[in-house]
mmCIF file of C-alpha atoms in Angstrom:
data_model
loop_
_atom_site.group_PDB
_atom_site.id
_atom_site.type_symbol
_atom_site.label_atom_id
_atom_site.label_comp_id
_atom_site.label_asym_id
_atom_site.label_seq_id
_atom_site.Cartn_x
_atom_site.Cartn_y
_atom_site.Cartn_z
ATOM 1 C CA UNK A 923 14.814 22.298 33.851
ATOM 2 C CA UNK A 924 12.487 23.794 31.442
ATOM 3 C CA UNK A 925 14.893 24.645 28.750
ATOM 4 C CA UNK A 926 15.313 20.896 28.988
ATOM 5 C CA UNK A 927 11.570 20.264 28.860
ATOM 6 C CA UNK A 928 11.015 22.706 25.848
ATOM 7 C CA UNK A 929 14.324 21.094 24.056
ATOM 8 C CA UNK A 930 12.895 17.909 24.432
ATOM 9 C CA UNK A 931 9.333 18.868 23.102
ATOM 10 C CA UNK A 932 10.839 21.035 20.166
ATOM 11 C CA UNK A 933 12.720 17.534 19.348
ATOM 12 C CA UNK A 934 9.527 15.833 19.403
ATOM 13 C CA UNK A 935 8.118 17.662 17.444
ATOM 14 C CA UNK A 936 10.241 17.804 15.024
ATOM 15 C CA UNK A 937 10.714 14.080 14.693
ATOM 16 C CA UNK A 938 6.706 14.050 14.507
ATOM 17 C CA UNK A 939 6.957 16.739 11.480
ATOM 18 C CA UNK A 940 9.628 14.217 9.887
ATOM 19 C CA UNK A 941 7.793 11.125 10.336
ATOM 20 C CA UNK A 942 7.836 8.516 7.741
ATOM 21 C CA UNK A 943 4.286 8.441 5.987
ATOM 22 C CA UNK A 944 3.455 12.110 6.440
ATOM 23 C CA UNK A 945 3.330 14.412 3.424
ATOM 24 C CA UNK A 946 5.879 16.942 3.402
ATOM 25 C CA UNK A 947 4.315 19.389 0.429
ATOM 26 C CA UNK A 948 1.063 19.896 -1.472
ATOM 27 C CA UNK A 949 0.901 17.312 -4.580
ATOM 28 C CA UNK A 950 -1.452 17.883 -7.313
ATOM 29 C CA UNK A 951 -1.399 15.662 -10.139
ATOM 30 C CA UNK A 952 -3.944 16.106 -12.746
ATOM 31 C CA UNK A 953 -6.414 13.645 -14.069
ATOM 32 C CA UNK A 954 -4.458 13.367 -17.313
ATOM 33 C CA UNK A 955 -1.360 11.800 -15.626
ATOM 34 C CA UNK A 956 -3.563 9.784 -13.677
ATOM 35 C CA UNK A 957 -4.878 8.268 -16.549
ATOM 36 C CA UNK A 958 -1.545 7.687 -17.651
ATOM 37 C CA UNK A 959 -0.088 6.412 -14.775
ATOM 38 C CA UNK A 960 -3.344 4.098 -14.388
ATOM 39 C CA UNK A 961 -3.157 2.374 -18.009
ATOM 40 C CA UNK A 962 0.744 1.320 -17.057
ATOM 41 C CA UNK A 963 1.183 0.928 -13.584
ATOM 42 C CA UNK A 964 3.249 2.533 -11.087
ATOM 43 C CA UNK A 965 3.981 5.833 -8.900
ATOM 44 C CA UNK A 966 1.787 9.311 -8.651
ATOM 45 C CA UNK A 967 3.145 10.579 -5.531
ATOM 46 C CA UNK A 968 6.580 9.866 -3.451
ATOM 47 C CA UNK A 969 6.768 11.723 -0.392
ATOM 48 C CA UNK A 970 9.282 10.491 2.707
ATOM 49 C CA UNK A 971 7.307 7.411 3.598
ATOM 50 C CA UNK A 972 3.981 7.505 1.708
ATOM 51 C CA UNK A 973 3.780 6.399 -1.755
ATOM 52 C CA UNK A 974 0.336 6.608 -3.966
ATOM 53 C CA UNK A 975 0.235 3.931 -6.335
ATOM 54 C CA UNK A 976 -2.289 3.525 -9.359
ATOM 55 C CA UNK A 977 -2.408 0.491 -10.546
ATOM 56 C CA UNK A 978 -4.136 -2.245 -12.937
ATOM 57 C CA UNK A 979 -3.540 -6.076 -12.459
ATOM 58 C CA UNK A 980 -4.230 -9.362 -13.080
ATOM 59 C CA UNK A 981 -3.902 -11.841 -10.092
ATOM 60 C CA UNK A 982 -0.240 -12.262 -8.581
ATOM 61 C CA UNK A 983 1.826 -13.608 -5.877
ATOM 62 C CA UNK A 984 1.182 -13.212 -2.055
ATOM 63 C CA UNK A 985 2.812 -10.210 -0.686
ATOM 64 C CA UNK A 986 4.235 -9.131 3.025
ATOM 65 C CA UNK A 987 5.756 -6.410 3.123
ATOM 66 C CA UNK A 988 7.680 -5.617 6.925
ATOM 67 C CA UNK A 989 7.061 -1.854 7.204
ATOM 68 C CA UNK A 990 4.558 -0.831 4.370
ATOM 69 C CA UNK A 991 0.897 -0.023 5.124
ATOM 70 C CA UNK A 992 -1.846 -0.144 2.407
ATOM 71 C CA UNK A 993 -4.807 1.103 1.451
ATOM 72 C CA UNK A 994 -6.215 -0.342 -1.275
ATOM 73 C CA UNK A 995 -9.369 2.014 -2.952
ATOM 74 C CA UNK A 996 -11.006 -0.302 -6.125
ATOM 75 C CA UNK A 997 -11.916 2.093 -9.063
ATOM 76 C CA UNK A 998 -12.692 -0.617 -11.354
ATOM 77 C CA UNK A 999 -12.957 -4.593 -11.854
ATOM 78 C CA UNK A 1000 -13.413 -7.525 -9.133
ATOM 79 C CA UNK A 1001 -10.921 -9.466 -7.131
ATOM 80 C CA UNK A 1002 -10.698 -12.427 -4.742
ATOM 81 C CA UNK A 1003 -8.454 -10.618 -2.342
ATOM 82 C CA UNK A 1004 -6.388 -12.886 0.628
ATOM 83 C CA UNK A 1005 -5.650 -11.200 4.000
ATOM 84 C CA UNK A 1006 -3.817 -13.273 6.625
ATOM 85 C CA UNK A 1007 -2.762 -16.908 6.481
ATOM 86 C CA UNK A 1008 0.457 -19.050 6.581
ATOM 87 C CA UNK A 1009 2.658 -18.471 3.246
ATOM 88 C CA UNK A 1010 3.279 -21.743 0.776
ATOM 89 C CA UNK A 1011 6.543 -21.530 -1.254
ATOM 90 C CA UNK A 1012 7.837 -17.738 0.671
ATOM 91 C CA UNK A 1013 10.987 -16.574 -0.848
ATOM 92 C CA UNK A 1014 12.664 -13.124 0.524
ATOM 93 C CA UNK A 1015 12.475 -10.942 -2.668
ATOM 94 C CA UNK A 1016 13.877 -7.637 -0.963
ATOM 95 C CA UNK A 1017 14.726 -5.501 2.010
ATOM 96 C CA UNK A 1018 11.299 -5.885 3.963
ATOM 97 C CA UNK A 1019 9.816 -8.428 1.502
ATOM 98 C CA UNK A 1020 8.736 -11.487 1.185
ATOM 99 C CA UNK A 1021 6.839 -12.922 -1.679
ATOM 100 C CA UNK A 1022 4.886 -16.646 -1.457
ATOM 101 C CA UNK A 1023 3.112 -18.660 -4.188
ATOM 102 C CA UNK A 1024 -0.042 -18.895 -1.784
ATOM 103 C CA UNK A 1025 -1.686 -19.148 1.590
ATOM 104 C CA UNK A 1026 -3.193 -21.645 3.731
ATOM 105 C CA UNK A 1027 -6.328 -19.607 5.581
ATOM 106 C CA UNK A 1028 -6.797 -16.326 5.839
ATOM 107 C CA UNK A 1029 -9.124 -14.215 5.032
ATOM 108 C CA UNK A 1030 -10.828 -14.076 1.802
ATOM 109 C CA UNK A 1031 -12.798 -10.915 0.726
ATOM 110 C CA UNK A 1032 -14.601 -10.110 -2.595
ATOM 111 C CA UNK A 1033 -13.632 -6.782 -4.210
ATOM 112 C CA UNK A 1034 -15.271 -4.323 -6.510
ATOM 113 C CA UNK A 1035 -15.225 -1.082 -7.400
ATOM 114 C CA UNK A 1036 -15.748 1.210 -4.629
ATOM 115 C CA UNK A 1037 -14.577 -0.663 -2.026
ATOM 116 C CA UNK A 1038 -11.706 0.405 0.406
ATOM 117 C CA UNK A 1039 -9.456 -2.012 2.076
ATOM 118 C CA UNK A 1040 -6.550 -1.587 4.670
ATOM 119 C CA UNK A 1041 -3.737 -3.923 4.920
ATOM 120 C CA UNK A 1042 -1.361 -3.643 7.854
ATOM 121 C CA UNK A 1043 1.990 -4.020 7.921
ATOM 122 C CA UNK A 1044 3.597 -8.198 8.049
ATOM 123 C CA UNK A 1045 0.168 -8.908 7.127
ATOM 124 C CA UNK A 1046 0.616 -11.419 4.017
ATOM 125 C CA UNK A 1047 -2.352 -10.473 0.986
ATOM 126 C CA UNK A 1048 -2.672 -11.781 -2.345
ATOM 127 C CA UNK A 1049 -4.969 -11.085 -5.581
ATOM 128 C CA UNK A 1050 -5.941 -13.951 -5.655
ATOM 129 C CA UNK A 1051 -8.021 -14.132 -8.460
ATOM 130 C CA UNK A 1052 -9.813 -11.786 -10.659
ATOM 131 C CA UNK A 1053 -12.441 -12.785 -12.801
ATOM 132 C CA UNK A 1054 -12.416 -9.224 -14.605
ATOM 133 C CA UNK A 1055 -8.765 -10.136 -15.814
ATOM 134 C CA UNK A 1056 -7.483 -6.805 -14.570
ATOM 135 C CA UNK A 1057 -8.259 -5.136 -11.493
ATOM 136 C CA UNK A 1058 -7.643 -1.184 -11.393
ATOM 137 C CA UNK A 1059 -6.816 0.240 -8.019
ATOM 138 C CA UNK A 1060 -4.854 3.091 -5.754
ATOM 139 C CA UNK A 1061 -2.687 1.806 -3.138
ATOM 140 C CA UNK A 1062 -1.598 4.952 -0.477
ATOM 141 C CA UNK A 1063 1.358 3.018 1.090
ATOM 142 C CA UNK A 1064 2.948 4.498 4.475
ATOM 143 C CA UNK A 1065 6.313 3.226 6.215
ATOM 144 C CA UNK A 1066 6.001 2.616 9.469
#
């Protein structure tokens, strides 16, 4: 019985160590590729599960994506940002995601730089519109 019990919490564990979202090394990535990365959009890190996104945008389509969690940290501009609602015009545009022209309600919350904003998973949000034309940002997405 408690080789059983210690099996079953080394297993735990283990899955636990492996989760999706959970950094699996160190990553440093200096300021320079940042920068980079920053003025074209896309990738820093990639780690099983958690991505780390720095981006720069204008305003876009509604997003929901079925397993990814966001957070969203502004470094520079403003946004109209939409959280919640009922999608207009939603088309399946991958595995886990579904892409809509608009929403009907939600929530609607000014952005700028400094703020920090969390977006669960199936939640639908949308730039909405960004009076700065361009709206720089990290995203640190986790699977669930």
């Amino acid at each position: 019985m408690k080789v059983l019990l210690a099996l079953t919490l080394l297993f735990t564990a283990a899955v636990l160590l492996t989760a999706a979202g959970v950094p699996t090394v160190v990553t440093y990535v200096p300021h320079d590729k940042v920068s980079a990365t920053m003025a074209k959009g896309g990738a820093i890190i990639e780690d099983q599960g958690l991505r780390v996104l720095a981006q720069r945008r204008g305003a876009g389509e509604v997003e929901v994506h079925a397993k990814t969690n966001h957070v969203f940290i502004i470094v520079e501009g403003e946004a109209t940002f939409v959280t919640g609602g009922t999608l207009v015009g939603a088309k399946q545009t991958g595995p886990d995601q579904i892409r809509a022209s608009s929403v009907q309600g939600g929530q609607t919350h000014h952005l700028t730089k400094g703020d920090v904003i969390t977006v669960p998973a199936k939640t639908p949000h949308w730039f909405k519109d960004i009076p700065t034309k361009t709206i720089a940002y990290y995203a640190v997405n986790m699977e669930n």
